[in-house]
XYZ file of C-alpha atoms in Angstrom:
754
model
C 89.624 105.697 171.687
C 86.470 104.095 170.361
C 85.351 105.037 166.869
C 81.620 105.517 166.378
C 79.767 104.023 163.441
C 78.971 107.563 162.238
C 82.669 108.480 162.231
C 83.558 105.235 160.431
C 80.916 105.989 157.794
C 82.229 109.526 157.315
C 85.817 108.276 156.988
C 84.747 105.618 154.494
C 82.812 108.201 152.503
C 85.857 110.484 152.345
C 88.077 107.635 151.181
C 85.668 106.827 148.378
C 85.347 110.452 147.232
C 87.860 111.912 144.769
C 90.093 114.528 146.458
C 88.761 117.508 144.508
C 85.151 116.530 145.109
C 85.881 116.049 148.827
C 87.479 119.483 148.966
C 84.695 121.360 147.201
C 81.896 119.585 149.031
C 83.582 120.128 152.392
C 84.085 123.809 151.609
C 80.407 124.299 150.870
C 79.138 122.231 153.798
C 81.286 124.042 156.368
C 79.160 127.155 155.799
C 79.657 130.844 155.216
C 80.902 131.597 158.746
C 83.948 129.385 158.346
C 84.602 130.754 154.867
C 84.394 134.346 156.158
C 87.015 133.572 158.813
C 89.366 131.789 156.424
C 92.939 133.043 156.190
C 93.872 133.247 152.514
C 97.229 132.367 150.988
C 98.172 135.399 148.917
C 100.381 135.737 145.857
C 101.054 139.463 146.332
C 104.421 138.959 148.056
C 105.580 136.750 145.150
C 107.145 134.207 147.467
C 107.614 130.576 146.560
C 104.296 128.826 147.128
C 102.607 132.050 148.242
C 102.318 133.402 151.777
C 99.593 133.508 154.400
C 97.899 136.894 154.550
C 98.582 136.878 158.312
C 102.320 136.372 157.806
C 102.845 139.033 155.147
C 104.161 142.327 156.581
C 101.792 144.421 154.489
C 98.241 145.715 154.915
C 96.173 143.334 152.798
C 92.564 142.183 152.672
C 92.024 138.904 150.821
C 88.809 137.178 149.769
C 88.526 133.499 148.850
C 86.028 131.902 146.490
C 83.389 131.272 149.153
C 83.592 134.822 150.491
C 83.210 136.235 146.990
C 80.157 134.062 146.459
C 78.637 135.211 149.759
C 79.096 138.874 148.758
C 77.442 138.286 145.325
C 80.679 139.408 143.678
C 80.289 140.451 140.041
C 83.105 142.929 139.461
C 85.848 144.612 141.459
C 83.504 147.473 142.348
C 81.391 144.985 144.368
C 84.032 145.018 147.137
C 84.390 148.770 147.501
C 82.572 148.962 150.874
C 84.227 145.937 152.513
C 87.800 147.242 152.880
C 89.069 150.146 155.018
C 90.386 153.273 153.270
C 89.550 151.791 149.868
C 87.285 152.940 147.027
C 87.051 150.688 143.973
C 84.625 152.841 141.986
C 84.104 153.442 138.301
C 84.045 157.051 137.122
C 80.670 156.812 135.377
C 81.484 159.192 132.504
C 82.210 156.138 130.372
C 81.107 152.770 131.730
C 83.798 150.318 132.716
C 86.462 152.941 133.486
C 88.069 152.493 136.920
C 88.837 155.367 139.265
C 90.231 153.385 142.197
C 91.516 155.127 145.304
C 93.390 153.682 148.302
C 94.497 155.755 151.293
C 93.500 158.944 149.501
C 95.539 158.274 146.361
C 93.385 157.937 143.265
C 92.448 159.458 139.936
C 89.248 161.054 138.642
C 89.661 160.628 134.919
C 88.348 158.737 131.903
C 91.388 159.685 129.790
C 93.070 156.370 128.884
C 96.580 157.865 128.767
C 96.371 158.739 132.472
C 98.059 156.001 134.476
C 96.274 154.809 137.620
C 97.588 155.154 141.153
C 96.065 151.786 142.102
C 97.250 148.931 139.898
C 94.924 146.137 138.759
C 96.528 142.736 138.081
C 94.812 139.634 136.705
C 96.747 136.388 137.206
C 99.835 138.498 137.821
C 99.418 140.536 134.613
C 99.165 144.327 134.836
C 96.011 145.879 133.324
C 97.642 149.009 131.988
C 94.665 151.303 131.443
C 91.649 152.257 133.539
C 89.492 151.747 130.438
C 87.671 148.417 130.710
C 89.032 147.691 134.195
C 85.640 147.276 135.926
C 83.869 145.095 133.424
C 82.377 141.808 134.606
C 84.716 139.481 136.503
C 83.740 135.876 137.152
C 85.044 132.421 138.045
C 87.599 133.739 140.535
C 89.401 131.817 143.255
C 90.699 134.879 145.131
C 90.900 138.669 145.256
C 93.696 140.478 147.117
C 93.713 144.188 147.904
C 97.121 145.426 149.058
C 97.055 148.877 150.627
C 100.018 151.174 150.363
C 102.755 151.350 147.692
C 103.841 148.067 146.122
C 106.486 149.460 143.804
C 109.317 146.977 144.450
C 107.365 143.905 143.345
C 104.807 145.502 141.008
C 106.609 148.537 139.608
C 105.089 151.872 138.700
C 101.510 153.080 139.188
C 100.854 151.312 142.488
C 101.434 154.286 144.799
C 98.020 153.754 146.393
C 98.092 149.978 146.294
C 97.327 146.981 144.115
C 94.251 144.861 143.410
C 94.999 141.259 142.407
C 92.482 138.895 140.806
C 93.146 135.152 140.416
C 90.932 133.111 138.132
C 90.160 129.449 138.752
C 92.442 126.794 137.319
C 91.374 123.363 136.018
C 90.676 120.704 138.651
C 91.959 117.148 138.870
C 88.539 115.498 138.466
C 85.504 115.928 136.267
C 83.136 118.448 137.799
C 80.845 121.243 136.721
C 78.776 124.080 138.092
C 75.985 126.314 136.835
C 74.400 129.447 138.212
C 71.344 131.533 137.328
C 70.787 134.933 138.920
C 67.782 137.238 138.614
C 67.643 140.791 139.950
C 65.163 143.620 140.055
C 65.534 145.834 137.074
C 65.165 143.277 135.384
C 68.655 141.813 135.235
C 69.664 138.202 134.858
C 72.951 136.353 134.663
C 73.782 132.818 133.526
C 77.087 131.155 134.378
C 78.581 127.733 133.751
C 81.934 125.976 134.181
C 83.286 122.495 133.474
C 86.519 120.850 134.653
C 87.829 118.037 132.459
C 91.156 116.205 132.984
C 91.643 115.302 129.323
C 94.908 113.423 129.802
C 95.550 112.343 133.424
C 98.668 113.961 134.935
C 99.325 115.805 131.668
C 96.505 117.989 130.348
C 93.525 119.524 132.169
C 90.857 121.887 130.837
C 88.466 124.306 132.484
C 85.841 125.953 130.306
C 83.747 128.722 131.832
C 81.391 131.304 130.435
C 78.882 133.923 131.475
C 75.995 135.862 129.945
C 74.398 138.906 131.570
C 71.517 141.107 130.461
C 70.356 144.187 132.358
C 67.193 145.887 131.108
C 67.949 148.935 133.223
C 67.565 150.074 136.817
C 66.832 153.728 136.024
C 63.920 155.715 134.616
C 64.741 158.499 132.191
C 62.198 161.309 132.142
C 62.879 161.271 128.432
C 62.052 164.345 126.385
C 59.564 164.270 123.524
C 58.853 167.005 121.006
C 56.756 169.918 122.191
C 55.728 171.861 119.076
C 54.546 174.850 121.110
C 57.906 175.346 122.832
C 60.910 173.420 121.467
C 63.040 174.583 124.412
C 60.545 173.148 126.906
C 60.042 169.522 125.833
C 57.452 167.295 127.413
C 58.549 164.135 129.185
C 57.716 160.476 129.279
C 59.083 157.740 131.546
C 61.498 155.384 129.829
C 63.408 152.482 131.378
C 67.120 153.195 131.165
C 70.425 151.445 131.755
C 70.348 148.544 129.300
C 73.536 146.474 129.204
C 74.406 143.069 127.784
C 77.671 141.182 128.348
C 78.967 137.758 127.472
C 82.333 136.171 128.196
C 84.016 132.888 127.311
C 87.159 131.656 129.066
C 88.963 128.371 128.340
C 91.908 127.575 130.640
C 94.413 124.781 130.071
C 96.915 123.327 132.554
C 99.813 121.312 131.155
C 102.250 119.319 133.311
C 104.769 117.777 130.879
C 107.024 116.759 133.794
C 106.377 116.499 137.518
C 108.103 119.754 138.443
C 106.771 121.951 135.631
C 103.242 123.395 135.421
C 102.027 125.598 132.581
C 98.681 127.430 132.668
C 97.247 129.207 129.637
C 94.006 131.208 129.794
C 92.205 132.915 126.923
C 89.231 135.217 127.401
C 86.917 136.851 124.909
C 84.240 139.273 126.042
C 81.767 141.760 124.609
C 79.616 144.418 126.278
C 76.887 146.536 124.682
C 74.677 149.008 126.476
C 73.397 152.519 126.929
C 75.463 155.446 128.088
C 75.567 156.850 131.615
C 72.444 157.707 133.592
C 73.446 161.205 134.647
C 71.816 164.095 136.443
C 72.171 167.762 135.704
C 71.804 169.009 139.237
C 71.191 172.506 137.921
C 67.912 171.112 136.599
C 67.792 173.334 133.510
C 65.486 173.244 131.653
C 62.486 171.831 133.546
C 61.963 169.245 135.014
C 64.385 169.745 137.886
C 66.333 170.205 139.996
C 66.960 166.475 140.303
C 67.618 164.447 143.432
C 67.689 160.722 144.143
C 67.662 158.782 140.874
C 65.639 161.176 138.669
C 67.166 162.536 135.481
C 66.161 163.653 132.000
C 68.405 163.380 128.943
C 67.722 163.471 125.223
C 70.722 161.312 124.262
C 70.703 157.779 125.737
C 74.178 157.205 124.355
C 75.848 153.831 124.155
C 78.870 151.819 125.211
C 80.539 148.942 123.414
C 83.543 146.910 124.537
C 85.219 144.040 122.742
C 88.252 142.476 124.386
C 90.576 139.527 123.994
C 93.279 138.565 126.447
C 95.755 135.752 126.987
C 97.477 135.001 130.284
C 100.115 132.295 130.534
C 102.236 131.320 133.500
C 104.838 128.597 133.882
C 106.330 127.420 137.175
C 109.396 125.206 137.376
C 110.132 123.772 140.824
C 113.850 123.050 141.244
C 113.510 121.664 144.764
C 116.296 123.075 146.896
C 117.429 124.948 143.795
C 114.418 127.263 144.074
C 111.515 128.090 141.805
C 111.415 129.823 138.423
C 108.181 131.536 137.362
C 107.325 133.199 134.069
C 104.150 135.259 133.626
C 103.081 136.444 130.172
C 100.108 138.613 129.349
C 98.558 140.057 126.201
C 95.404 142.138 125.992
C 93.496 144.103 123.391
C 90.498 146.280 124.252
C 88.341 148.201 121.784
C 85.922 150.685 123.331
C 83.290 152.940 121.721
C 80.919 155.182 123.610
C 78.583 158.169 123.547
C 77.604 160.185 126.637
C 75.179 163.029 127.310
C 77.512 165.218 129.368
C 75.141 168.159 129.819
C 72.517 165.687 131.142
C 69.562 167.809 130.012
C 66.829 167.322 127.392
C 68.661 169.722 125.062
C 71.776 168.976 123.048
C 74.357 171.185 124.699
C 77.391 168.951 125.353
C 77.561 165.396 123.996
C 80.797 163.434 123.681
C 81.638 160.231 121.825
C 84.856 158.287 122.386
C 86.984 155.591 120.808
C 89.835 153.801 122.556
C 91.947 150.962 121.214
C 94.459 149.585 123.710
C 96.948 146.796 123.089
C 99.615 145.717 125.514
C 101.779 142.761 126.371
C 104.050 142.080 129.319
C 106.383 139.388 130.549
C 107.847 138.811 133.990
C 110.546 136.246 134.692
C 111.406 135.730 138.339
C 113.315 133.419 140.640
C 112.566 132.613 144.298
C 114.510 130.510 146.784
C 115.593 130.098 150.388
C 119.236 129.769 151.423
C 121.237 128.871 154.542
C 118.487 126.913 156.303
C 115.861 129.516 155.455
C 117.967 132.378 156.840
C 117.866 134.214 153.494
C 114.767 134.321 151.283
C 115.095 136.013 147.928
C 112.788 136.909 145.050
C 114.289 138.535 141.943
C 112.972 139.214 138.479
C 113.025 140.991 135.136
C 110.022 142.713 133.554
C 109.087 144.119 130.147
C 105.902 145.960 129.190
C 104.779 147.449 125.886
C 101.560 149.314 125.070
C 100.044 150.946 121.990
C 97.185 153.338 122.692
C 94.824 155.099 120.285
C 92.232 157.565 121.597
C 89.722 159.798 119.823
C 86.988 161.989 121.290
C 84.325 163.968 119.470
C 82.584 166.904 121.164
C 79.200 168.075 119.925
C 78.445 171.467 121.446
C 74.964 172.903 120.776
C 74.879 171.075 117.427
C 77.096 173.930 116.237
C 80.611 172.757 117.080
C 81.596 169.211 116.132
C 85.299 168.666 116.747
C 87.362 165.502 117.183
C 90.545 165.442 119.229
C 92.816 162.688 120.571
C 96.130 161.056 119.991
C 98.356 158.007 119.688
C 100.883 156.812 122.248
C 103.560 154.113 122.235
C 105.037 153.030 125.540
C 107.869 150.747 126.593
C 108.822 149.954 130.177
C 111.657 147.757 131.474
C 112.263 146.740 135.063
C 114.530 144.687 137.299
C 113.725 143.967 140.941
C 114.691 141.990 143.992
C 113.239 141.560 147.461
C 114.969 139.741 150.318
C 114.051 138.533 153.799
C 116.728 137.899 156.437
C 115.423 135.728 159.272
C 117.883 136.964 161.878
C 116.269 134.973 164.697
C 113.150 132.853 165.030
C 111.268 136.046 165.839
C 113.100 138.863 164.055
C 113.133 139.328 160.275
C 114.610 142.209 158.309
C 113.413 142.692 154.739
C 114.178 145.006 151.887
C 113.991 145.371 148.154
C 114.963 147.468 145.172
C 113.454 148.021 141.752
C 114.923 149.822 138.754
C 112.514 151.075 136.073
C 113.191 152.589 132.654
C 110.223 153.923 130.719
C 109.722 155.692 127.419
C 106.560 157.228 125.929
C 106.081 158.675 122.448
C 102.928 160.678 121.752
C 101.279 162.555 118.908
C 98.220 164.579 119.883
C 95.528 166.561 118.078
C 94.238 169.266 120.412
C 90.635 170.486 120.502
C 90.020 173.206 117.917
C 86.409 174.372 117.447
C 87.356 176.501 114.448
C 89.244 173.826 112.476
C 88.415 170.198 113.271
C 91.827 168.458 113.538
C 90.290 165.059 112.702
C 87.994 165.622 109.773
C 85.489 162.809 110.439
C 83.820 161.879 113.721
C 86.307 159.767 115.684
C 88.526 159.764 112.606
C 91.949 158.159 112.933
C 93.618 160.507 110.442
C 94.337 163.738 112.268
C 96.384 166.881 111.870
C 98.498 166.435 115.005
C 99.727 169.702 116.491
C 101.906 168.067 119.175
C 104.638 165.415 118.845
C 106.986 164.485 121.638
C 108.744 161.678 123.464
C 110.136 161.428 126.971
C 112.124 158.941 129.048
C 111.944 158.409 132.798
C 114.088 156.301 135.103
C 113.418 155.453 138.718
C 114.960 153.477 141.563
C 112.425 152.397 144.207
C 113.787 150.954 147.480
C 112.031 149.330 150.432
C 113.286 148.572 153.948
C 111.441 146.989 156.845
C 111.503 144.828 159.927
C 109.068 142.270 161.315
C 109.008 140.915 164.869
C 107.083 137.823 165.953
C 105.820 138.682 169.436
C 104.291 135.234 169.885
C 102.880 132.511 167.704
C 100.451 134.089 165.184
C 101.189 137.602 166.487
C 103.554 140.016 164.778
C 104.366 143.699 164.430
C 106.133 145.263 161.465
C 107.352 148.562 160.113
C 108.487 149.614 156.652
C 109.649 152.495 154.487
C 108.904 152.367 150.770
C 109.459 154.646 147.809
C 107.303 154.507 144.728
C 106.340 156.485 141.676
C 103.522 157.008 139.216
C 104.453 157.384 135.570
C 104.728 160.706 133.828
C 103.004 161.092 130.499
C 100.766 163.024 128.136
C 97.199 164.344 128.059
C 95.346 162.932 125.061
C 92.297 165.078 125.861
C 93.942 168.444 125.375
C 91.097 170.970 125.255
C 92.883 174.001 126.693
C 94.200 176.609 124.238
C 96.942 177.587 126.701
C 98.008 174.306 128.402
C 100.456 171.910 126.784
C 99.556 168.185 126.468
C 102.747 167.369 128.340
C 104.911 165.836 129.294
C 103.998 166.042 132.946
C 106.518 164.506 135.289
C 106.347 161.382 137.426
C 104.751 161.494 140.871
C 107.113 160.507 143.687
C 106.320 158.940 147.050
C 107.896 158.109 150.405
C 105.616 155.927 152.528
C 106.043 154.834 156.139
C 103.854 152.127 157.674
C 103.677 150.339 161.017
C 101.279 147.483 161.587
C 100.262 144.528 163.689
C 98.676 141.192 162.784
C 97.253 139.183 165.661
C 95.229 136.071 166.449
C 93.674 135.613 169.890
C 91.424 133.170 171.746
C 92.633 130.010 170.077
C 92.669 131.828 166.712
C 88.979 132.768 166.985
C 89.677 136.524 166.944
C 91.768 138.090 164.191
C 92.740 141.761 164.487
C 94.966 143.522 161.962
C 95.877 147.189 162.229
C 98.127 149.610 160.378
C 99.074 153.277 160.570
C 100.692 155.128 157.678
C 102.327 158.418 156.786
C 102.979 159.239 153.132
C 104.965 162.109 151.631
C 103.956 162.912 148.045
C 106.106 165.031 145.742
C 104.957 166.398 142.375
C 101.362 165.243 142.769
C 100.035 164.440 139.320
C 96.486 165.771 139.066
C 93.804 166.243 136.442
C 92.296 169.659 137.157
C 88.726 169.999 135.827
C 87.795 173.551 134.798
C 84.435 174.601 133.266
C 85.031 176.243 129.900
C 82.722 178.308 127.690
C 84.307 177.060 124.464
C 85.057 173.374 125.137
C 82.528 172.528 127.873
C 85.114 171.203 130.302
C 88.881 171.552 130.203
C 91.056 168.915 131.879
C 94.557 170.165 132.585
C 97.072 167.574 133.786
C 99.958 168.976 135.796
C 102.264 168.232 138.696
C 100.294 170.536 140.938
C 101.554 170.172 144.498
C 103.295 168.303 147.294
C 101.228 166.767 150.067
C 101.274 164.588 153.162
C 98.741 161.814 153.763
C 98.271 159.935 157.009
C 95.802 157.586 158.576
C 94.899 154.421 160.402
C 92.969 151.247 159.572
C 91.640 148.289 161.485
C 90.349 144.980 160.140
C 88.849 142.348 162.479
C 87.124 138.968 162.368
C 85.596 137.087 165.305
C 84.320 133.487 165.233
C 83.266 132.704 168.785
C 81.334 129.626 167.671
C 81.544 127.566 164.517
C 78.226 128.866 163.198
C 78.815 132.618 163.628
C 81.399 134.987 162.194
C 81.441 138.733 162.897
C 83.516 140.993 160.649
C 84.334 144.663 160.710
C 86.764 147.311 159.573
C 87.454 150.975 160.201
C 89.654 153.418 158.333
C 90.658 157.056 158.775
C 92.590 159.048 156.172
C 93.508 162.718 156.097
C 95.881 164.878 154.084
C 97.216 168.384 153.657
C 99.073 170.237 150.956
C 102.617 171.208 151.916
C 103.318 173.125 148.715
C 101.130 174.163 145.766
C 102.470 175.133 142.337
C 99.162 175.445 140.444
C 96.096 177.676 140.731
C 93.763 174.912 141.938
C 90.792 177.077 142.899
C 90.926 179.198 139.746
C 91.118 182.604 141.436
C 94.090 183.687 139.328
C 96.775 183.355 141.992
C 98.610 180.541 143.756
C 98.309 181.226 147.463
C 97.061 179.874 150.787
C 93.577 179.499 149.305
C 94.905 176.664 147.168
C 96.775 175.059 150.057
C 93.590 175.044 152.164
C 91.765 172.820 149.657
C 91.243 169.101 150.273
C 92.697 166.377 148.076
C 90.058 164.816 145.798
C 88.750 161.259 146.240
C 89.833 161.234 149.878
C 87.077 159.925 152.160
C 88.077 160.691 155.735
C 86.176 157.766 157.280
C 85.254 154.322 155.971
C 83.711 151.613 158.127
C 81.780 148.385 157.865
C 80.378 145.738 160.196
C 78.720 142.454 159.324
C 77.928 138.931 160.405
C 77.377 135.513 158.839
C 75.401 132.840 160.685
C 74.997 129.166 159.722
C 72.363 126.763 160.959
C 72.062 123.117 159.967
C 68.459 122.179 159.233
C 67.974 118.532 160.191
C 69.220 116.469 157.241
C 67.946 118.943 154.657
C 70.969 121.204 154.388
C 72.553 124.383 155.694
C 70.904 127.777 156.195
C 73.209 130.831 155.995
C 72.217 134.367 156.963
C 74.404 137.375 156.135
C 74.136 141.059 157.003
C 76.546 143.927 156.381
C 76.448 147.656 157.050
C 79.005 150.048 155.580
C 79.623 153.772 155.692
C 81.813 155.974 153.548
C 82.418 159.662 154.156
C 81.889 162.252 151.471
C 84.853 163.380 149.375
C 85.655 165.964 146.774
C 85.703 164.880 143.148
C 87.604 167.869 141.770
C 90.793 169.577 142.894
C 88.961 172.917 143.199
C 86.532 171.166 145.590
C 83.453 172.234 143.566
C 82.489 168.657 142.703
C 81.481 166.491 145.662
C 80.897 162.746 146.011
C 78.244 162.360 148.746
C 78.623 160.190 151.807
C 76.448 157.129 152.142
C 75.281 154.160 154.162
C 75.160 150.783 152.433
C 73.198 147.830 153.792
C 73.520 144.388 152.184
C 71.798 141.193 153.329
C 71.233 137.660 152.101
C 69.734 134.335 153.107
C 71.053 131.172 151.476
C 70.176 127.517 151.725
C 72.664 124.870 150.644
C 70.787 121.634 150.139
C 72.181 118.296 151.243
C 74.088 116.434 148.549
C 71.938 114.536 146.103
C 73.780 111.362 145.136
C 73.291 110.117 141.586
C 75.590 107.153 141.056
C 79.110 108.398 141.754
C 78.051 112.025 141.274
C 77.250 114.415 144.103
C 74.832 117.220 143.143
C 74.693 120.216 145.491
C 72.016 122.884 144.884
C 72.164 126.252 146.620
C 69.485 128.963 146.631
C 70.276 132.529 147.719
C 67.977 135.517 148.171
C 69.754 138.834 148.626
C 69.485 142.593 148.676
C 72.124 145.231 147.893
C 72.083 148.866 148.940
C 68.896 148.313 150.884
C 68.974 151.907 152.140
C 68.584 152.953 148.473
C 71.427 155.456 148.652
C 72.153 157.436 145.483
C 75.906 157.300 144.840
C 77.691 159.191 142.076
C 80.550 158.153 139.848
C 81.697 161.760 139.664
C 80.549 165.360 139.789
C 82.121 167.526 137.115
C 81.306 171.270 137.173
C 79.911 172.614 133.878
C 80.005 176.188 132.555
C 76.925 178.415 132.849
C 76.684 178.530 129.055
C 78.564 177.193 126.052
C 78.013 180.107 123.661
C 76.439 183.534 123.559
C 72.657 183.220 123.695
C 72.769 179.513 124.595
C 70.387 178.097 127.211
C 71.823 178.173 130.714
C 73.683 175.051 131.742
C 75.811 175.202 134.878
C 75.567 172.679 137.660
C 77.433 169.398 137.545
C 77.595 166.326 135.342
C 76.721 163.614 137.877
C 76.569 159.997 136.635
C 74.475 157.780 138.918
C 75.057 154.327 140.378
C 72.265 151.807 140.965
C 70.173 151.987 144.126
C 68.295 149.230 145.946
C 68.517 145.813 144.294
C 66.756 142.540 145.188
C 67.936 139.279 143.678
C 67.738 135.509 143.688
C 70.450 133.067 142.693
C 70.354 129.328 142.096
C 73.649 127.486 141.932
C 74.152 123.791 141.235
C 77.494 121.968 141.545
C 78.220 118.494 140.206
C 81.251 116.675 141.641
């Protein structure tokens, strides 16, 4: 076959380009459509070398670097409308606190001692607390969202699923990138990264950092003094929502011998900003009632995070002897905050918090294939330790000022194995088992308006009225089968058990409820699914149906209270069944166009209730008729990415996405409601042709985008408040409803040097 001069020139150019530069330039030049259709190699199955997301017998949605860039990813919450039956929201009461939910299993709490039902893992390391889980994320190479329980490989607290983030590792050649983003608000973000192979084949460095400043999306109808009527303050408009964050992350890769790779990443970050923008939907006193994004508070509050974390992994390849991997993680997070809970221009219920969380973990595992790949095995040992300090001060009507909280020490040990038996070329049976031992020790100072248990605001020295420790053990099995119908087409089915840790309530504000211990939540989950590729791999369709039996549901029941404002009682309240279906599809009929979509349905019902959920004084059918909180019956999205080469100037990329999420209840008594909403995102990007400067290729890219173009007002939560906090106090009532940002327009300039 004859070779054209153009083809010879392209081949020569590739030969003269360093491998990493060729890879990154090719990835950008192929356009967003190809990136959107890419099948990602995931780490969630913990197999040697990873596994294609299409081969893994689990419901998973994975995003690569280019997809994350196209979606203007800035934290995990950015992906909440792109995945079926998934909500990756923050609670809003305190910024940065995750309340993730997958397939109807989630939490609605800002109490740091409450373990999540959806686990967050960064570079394989478990982020133990919801506090600080949805702070800025950057410089990622992939995000994986695994739906359904992942207890065999990831342990406890993944009954809903797991979210995995992988940060970028150092490259083999010198390269750098920089990005500047400006959004309405005004908000701007500056990002930079440099790859430097300091010692060839031995030591590589990647240094990345980010700075973000947000002057505030919201307008507070802020109160000012009204000397004629102190209870009816006048208002003035004040920009609200200030936040400033900076992060620095050096990563080092060491390869002392050919078969051993060691990666060490350190990250330091700080966030400062105002407290939540929250509505009092009772609208008392005037102005009100509030809708949309209007609100009026007299306490802007604040939030401050300081965190340090170290992740280190080492992989030793033994050839036919298998692979040994060790993953170590250490993290410390200090959080301070102040929130206007009553969300009115009068001081009725303000709360300040302090949380100090330290944890480390280590996982050692082995993976190999035996008997000509007939038997694949992954086995490991795991240790986790956490120290948690929490204090909360409640200021009620400037009359009651009481600090509560507690300290908790936690140790968890685990051993696990998962095996695949490739019985024939098409039939594989798989199974696994995990043993977990866990111990928690807690000392807690309960809320006492008459005698402040912690004498100073957020004081660490407290008169603890509760001391206890408890130990839990659990054995979590998994069994399944996978059948390869044809090349790139499989069906699978599995049964999995999992559990969510028992524990203690550090925010004990009820005079009658004990802080714990509440017991572990147990789960039996059944899933059948199919993963298919059609039309010469141009159409990808993945589907799954699930049925989950929950025993001893662990819930935080929010109850309005005249003395404490809100009481959160944590109990094993009920048993329930959850069931649903989800579909995820991608179509690339032509190289320039990719069409994506997903659809999810989830429903549930209580099978047994042991707690008075609706507060009518009895446990009866009225409680069983309630709906599980944070369960959106329907989620859906549809979008497209189109690329068009523009002469020799570069590549134009257009993106559009529409998403819908059904409403859901925020509280177990179904009085707090998270509204449904339609989300429209769009962007237009132009990747300029490479600018050659000597041996350096410079690639600029300009993107204009809009988020939430329908300007929907979404809430982080909706907590019912009491009608009054004391005799003769102004009426309160309504709900504490922290707001999320509405319509955003932005522009981003990115420049890569290879």
